[in-house]
Coordinates of C-alpha atoms and ligand atoms in Angstrom, one line a residue:
X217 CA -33.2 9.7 27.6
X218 CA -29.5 8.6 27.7
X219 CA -28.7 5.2 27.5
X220 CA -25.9 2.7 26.6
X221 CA -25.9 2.3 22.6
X222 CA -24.3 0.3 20.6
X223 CA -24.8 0.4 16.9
X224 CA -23.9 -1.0 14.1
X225 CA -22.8 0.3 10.6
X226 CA -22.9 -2.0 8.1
X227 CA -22.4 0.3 5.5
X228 CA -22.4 -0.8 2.2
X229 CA -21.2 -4.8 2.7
X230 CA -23.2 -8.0 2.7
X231 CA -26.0 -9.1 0.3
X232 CA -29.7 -9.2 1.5
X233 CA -29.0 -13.1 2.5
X234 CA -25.6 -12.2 4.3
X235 CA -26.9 -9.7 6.2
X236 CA -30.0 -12.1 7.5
X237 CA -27.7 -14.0 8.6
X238 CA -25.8 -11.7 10.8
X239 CA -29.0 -9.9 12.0
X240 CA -29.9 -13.7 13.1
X241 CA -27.1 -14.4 14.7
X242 CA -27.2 -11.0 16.8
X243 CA -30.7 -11.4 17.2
X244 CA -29.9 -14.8 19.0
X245 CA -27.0 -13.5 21.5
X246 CA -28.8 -9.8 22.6
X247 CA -31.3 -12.1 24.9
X248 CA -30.9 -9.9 28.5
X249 CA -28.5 -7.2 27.3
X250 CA -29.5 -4.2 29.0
X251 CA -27.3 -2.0 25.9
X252 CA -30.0 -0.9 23.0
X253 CA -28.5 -2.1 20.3
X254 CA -28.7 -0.8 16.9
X255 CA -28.4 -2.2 13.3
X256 CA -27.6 -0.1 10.6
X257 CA -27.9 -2.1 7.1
X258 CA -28.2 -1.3 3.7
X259 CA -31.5 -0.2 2.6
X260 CA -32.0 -3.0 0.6
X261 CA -31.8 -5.1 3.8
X262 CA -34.1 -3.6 6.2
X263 CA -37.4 -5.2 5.3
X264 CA -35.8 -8.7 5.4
X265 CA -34.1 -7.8 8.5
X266 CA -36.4 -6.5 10.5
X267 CA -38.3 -10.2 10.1
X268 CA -35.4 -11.7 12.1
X269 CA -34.9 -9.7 14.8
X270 CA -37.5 -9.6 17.8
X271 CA -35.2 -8.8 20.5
X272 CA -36.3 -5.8 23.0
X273 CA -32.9 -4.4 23.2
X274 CA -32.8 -5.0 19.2
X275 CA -33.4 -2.4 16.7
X276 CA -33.1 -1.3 13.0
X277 CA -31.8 1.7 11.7
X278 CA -31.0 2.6 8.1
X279 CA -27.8 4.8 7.0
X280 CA -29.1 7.8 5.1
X281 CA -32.3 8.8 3.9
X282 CA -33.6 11.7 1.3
X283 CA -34.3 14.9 1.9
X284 CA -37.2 15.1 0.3
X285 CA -40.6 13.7 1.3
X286 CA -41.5 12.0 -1.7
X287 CA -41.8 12.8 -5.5
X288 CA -39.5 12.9 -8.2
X289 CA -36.0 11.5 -6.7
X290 CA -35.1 8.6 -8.7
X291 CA -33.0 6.1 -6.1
X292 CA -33.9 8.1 -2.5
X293 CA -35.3 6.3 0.0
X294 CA -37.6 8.4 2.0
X295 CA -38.2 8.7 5.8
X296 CA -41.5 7.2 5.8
X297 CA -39.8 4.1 3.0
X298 CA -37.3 3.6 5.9
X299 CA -39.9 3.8 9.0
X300 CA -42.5 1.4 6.8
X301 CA -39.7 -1.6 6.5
X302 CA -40.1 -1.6 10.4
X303 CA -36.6 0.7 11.2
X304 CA -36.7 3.0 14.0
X305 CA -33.8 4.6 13.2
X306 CA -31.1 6.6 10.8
X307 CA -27.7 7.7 10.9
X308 CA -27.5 11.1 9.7
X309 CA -24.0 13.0 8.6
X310 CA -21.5 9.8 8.5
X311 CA -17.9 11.4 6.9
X312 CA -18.4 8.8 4.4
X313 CA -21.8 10.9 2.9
X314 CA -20.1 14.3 4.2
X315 CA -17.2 13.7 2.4
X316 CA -18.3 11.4 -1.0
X317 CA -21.7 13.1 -1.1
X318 CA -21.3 16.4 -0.4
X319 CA -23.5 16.1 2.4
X320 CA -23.6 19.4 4.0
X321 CA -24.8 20.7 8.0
X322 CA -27.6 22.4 6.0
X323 CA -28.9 19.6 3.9
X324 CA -28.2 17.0 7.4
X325 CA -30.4 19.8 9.3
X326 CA -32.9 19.1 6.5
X327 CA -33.2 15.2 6.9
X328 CA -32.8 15.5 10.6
X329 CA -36.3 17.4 10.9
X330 CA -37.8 15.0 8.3
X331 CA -36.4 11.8 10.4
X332 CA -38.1 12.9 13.5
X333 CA -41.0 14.3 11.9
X334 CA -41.4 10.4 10.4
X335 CA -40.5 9.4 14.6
X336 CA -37.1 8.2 13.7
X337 CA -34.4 8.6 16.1
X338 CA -31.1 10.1 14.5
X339 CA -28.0 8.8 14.9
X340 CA -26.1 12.0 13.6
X341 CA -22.6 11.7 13.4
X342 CA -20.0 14.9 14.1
X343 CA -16.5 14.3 13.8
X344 CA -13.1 16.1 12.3
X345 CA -10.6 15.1 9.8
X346 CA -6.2 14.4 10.8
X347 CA -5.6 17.8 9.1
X348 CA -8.1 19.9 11.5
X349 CA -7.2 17.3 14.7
X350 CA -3.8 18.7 14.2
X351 CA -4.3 22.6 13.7
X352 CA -6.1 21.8 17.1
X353 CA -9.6 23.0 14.9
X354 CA -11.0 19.8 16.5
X355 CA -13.5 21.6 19.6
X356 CA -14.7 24.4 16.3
X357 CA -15.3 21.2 13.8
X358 CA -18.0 19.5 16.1
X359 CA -18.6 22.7 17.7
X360 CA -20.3 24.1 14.1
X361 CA -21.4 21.0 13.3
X362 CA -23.8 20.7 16.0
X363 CA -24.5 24.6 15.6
X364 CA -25.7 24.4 11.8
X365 CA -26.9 21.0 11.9
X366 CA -28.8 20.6 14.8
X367 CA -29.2 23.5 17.1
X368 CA -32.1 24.8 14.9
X369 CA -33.7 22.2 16.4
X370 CA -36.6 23.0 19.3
X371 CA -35.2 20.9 23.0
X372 CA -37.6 18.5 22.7
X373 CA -36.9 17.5 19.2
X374 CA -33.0 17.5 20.1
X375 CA -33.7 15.4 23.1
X376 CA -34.8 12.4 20.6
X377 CA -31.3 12.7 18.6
X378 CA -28.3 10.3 19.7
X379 CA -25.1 11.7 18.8
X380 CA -21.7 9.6 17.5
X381 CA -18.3 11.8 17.5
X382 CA -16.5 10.1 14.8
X383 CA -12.7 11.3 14.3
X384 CA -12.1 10.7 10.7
X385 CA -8.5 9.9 11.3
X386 CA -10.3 7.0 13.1
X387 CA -12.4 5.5 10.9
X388 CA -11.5 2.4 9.2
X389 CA -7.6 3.0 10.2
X390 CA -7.2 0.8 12.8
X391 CA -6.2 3.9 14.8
X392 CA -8.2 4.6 17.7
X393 CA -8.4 7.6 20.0
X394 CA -7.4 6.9 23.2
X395 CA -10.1 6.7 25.6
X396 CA -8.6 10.3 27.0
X397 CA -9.0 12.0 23.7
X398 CA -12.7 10.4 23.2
X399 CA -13.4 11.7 26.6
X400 CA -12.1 14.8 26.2
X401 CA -13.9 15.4 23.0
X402 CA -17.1 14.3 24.3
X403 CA -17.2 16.6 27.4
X404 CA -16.9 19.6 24.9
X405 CA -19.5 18.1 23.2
X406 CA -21.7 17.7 26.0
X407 CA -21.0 21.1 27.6
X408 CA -21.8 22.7 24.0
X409 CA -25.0 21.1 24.4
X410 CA -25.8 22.8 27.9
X411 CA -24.5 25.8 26.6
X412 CA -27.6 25.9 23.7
X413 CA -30.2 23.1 25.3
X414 CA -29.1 23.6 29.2
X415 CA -27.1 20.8 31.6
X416 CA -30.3 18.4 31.8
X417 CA -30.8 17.9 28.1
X418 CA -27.2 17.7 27.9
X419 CA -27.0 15.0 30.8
X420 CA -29.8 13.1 28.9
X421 CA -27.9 12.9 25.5
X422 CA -26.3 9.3 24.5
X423 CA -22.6 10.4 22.8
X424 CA -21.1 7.5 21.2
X425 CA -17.6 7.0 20.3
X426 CA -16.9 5.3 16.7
X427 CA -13.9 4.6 15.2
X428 CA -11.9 1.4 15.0
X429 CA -14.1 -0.3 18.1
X430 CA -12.9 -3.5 18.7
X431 CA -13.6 -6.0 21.5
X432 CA -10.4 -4.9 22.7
X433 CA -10.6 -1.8 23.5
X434 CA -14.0 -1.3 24.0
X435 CA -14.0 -1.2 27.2
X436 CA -12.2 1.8 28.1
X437 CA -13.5 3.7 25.7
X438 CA -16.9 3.1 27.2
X439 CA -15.4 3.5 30.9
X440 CA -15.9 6.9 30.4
X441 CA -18.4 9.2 31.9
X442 CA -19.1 10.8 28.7
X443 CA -19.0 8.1 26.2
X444 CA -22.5 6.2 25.8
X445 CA -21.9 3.5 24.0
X446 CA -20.2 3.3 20.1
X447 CA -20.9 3.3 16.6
X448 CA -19.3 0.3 15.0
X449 CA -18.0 -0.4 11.4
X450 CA -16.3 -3.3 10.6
X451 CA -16.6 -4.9 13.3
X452 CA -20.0 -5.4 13.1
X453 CA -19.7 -7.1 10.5
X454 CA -18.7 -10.1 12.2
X455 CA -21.1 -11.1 15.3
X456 CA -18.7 -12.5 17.6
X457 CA -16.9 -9.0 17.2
X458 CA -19.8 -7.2 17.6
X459 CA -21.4 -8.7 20.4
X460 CA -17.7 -8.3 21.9
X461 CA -18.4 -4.7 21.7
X462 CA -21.9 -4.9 23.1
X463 CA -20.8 -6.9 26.1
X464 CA -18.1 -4.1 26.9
X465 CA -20.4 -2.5 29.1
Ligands
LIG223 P1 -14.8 1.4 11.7 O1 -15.3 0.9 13.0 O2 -14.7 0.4 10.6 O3 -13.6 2.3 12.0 O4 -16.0 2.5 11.2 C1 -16.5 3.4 12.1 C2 -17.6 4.0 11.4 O5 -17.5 4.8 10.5 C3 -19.0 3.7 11.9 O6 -19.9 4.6 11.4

């Protein structure tokens, strides 16, 4: 069901003790939000985490997982390692595994039928880079990206997935889109949807925006009738920031 999500990626900062801290400090400032709120921490992390935090609107995720079951993988971290740590759920397809890991829509397509086999909820992330923004490629980037990595999907497994549009150009840059590009973006999104799943399960999707969210201009991005909520780097790293972000809505 769609809902107002706010996530965040901690990506590959803090130590196990750091990120207790944080998750505490969250933890203690979600009381009443009506938002689900996500956090996404190192693997490392969750177990200890997931002691901390006993918020309803509070939940875990992790930021990748293998795409394999179990076996012979030396340093994956399986679906059912991630849900045993107490995590509900895992981003899938950042640009940052796309782009240093070679992750590809097949392989994403892969871990995205093993996540929900495990019952964790996706978090899988579309998004294109400057050079394809610019060629005006943008629609066709997400457009195959939800095509080959998650339209093989049946509509009731889709309807479990959350989806974050991520522009590239975005990410880490400081430079956000404006709250008419992330709009714009996310209708196509959402009409591409009805076009494979039909206009309910399209209505029902959460599409969040990520990319340089700040406290400042959270707001309008999340004004918009197509943006659900955001997926948050950096500033989640901080918890006055964060919750900033969370409080937007
Ligand atoms: P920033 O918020 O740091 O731009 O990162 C966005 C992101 O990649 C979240 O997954």
């Amino acid at each position: 069901m769609r809902k107002n999500i706010v996530a965040g990626n901690w990506k590959m900062n803090t130590t196990v003790q750091e990120g207790v801290e944080l998750a505490k400090a969250v933890n203690a400032r979600v009381k009443g939000t009506a938002t689900q709120v996500v956090l996404c921490t190192p693997a490392t992390h969750l177990t200890e985490v997931s002691k901390v935090i006993n918020q309803p609107a509070l939940a875990l995720g992790a930021q990748n997982c293998a795409d394999q079951v179990s076996g012979a993988y030396t340093g994956e971290v399986s679906v059912s390692m991630i849900k045993s740590t107490g995590a509900s759920h895992v981003i899938l397809g950042h640009s940052e595994r796309r782009a240093y890991y070679g992750e590809t829509n097949a392989i994403l397509a892969a871990k995205t039928k093993l996540a929900l086999a495990e019952g964790l909820t996706p978090i899988f992330c579309i998004g294109e880079v400057l050079e394809e923004r610019e060629a005006g490629k943008h629609f066709e980037v997400v457009k195959q990206q939800l095509n080959e990595g998650l339209f093989d999907l049946s509509a009731a497994d889709f309807g479990k997935v959350v989806l974050a549009y991520e522009p590239v150009w975005a990410i880490g840059t400081g430079k956000t889109a404006t709250p008419e590009q992330a709009q714009e973006i996310h209708k196509v999104i959402r009409d591409h949807i009805a076009a494979k799943y039909g206009q309910p399960a399209a209505n029902d999707c959460s599409i969040l925006y990520g990319g340089s969210c700040k406290p400042s201009n959270a707001k309008e991005l999340f004004a918009n009738p197509d943006v659900d909520g955001g997926l948050i780097g950096g500033a989640a790293l901080n918890a006055d920031d964060f919750m900033g972000i969370v409080n937007a809505f």
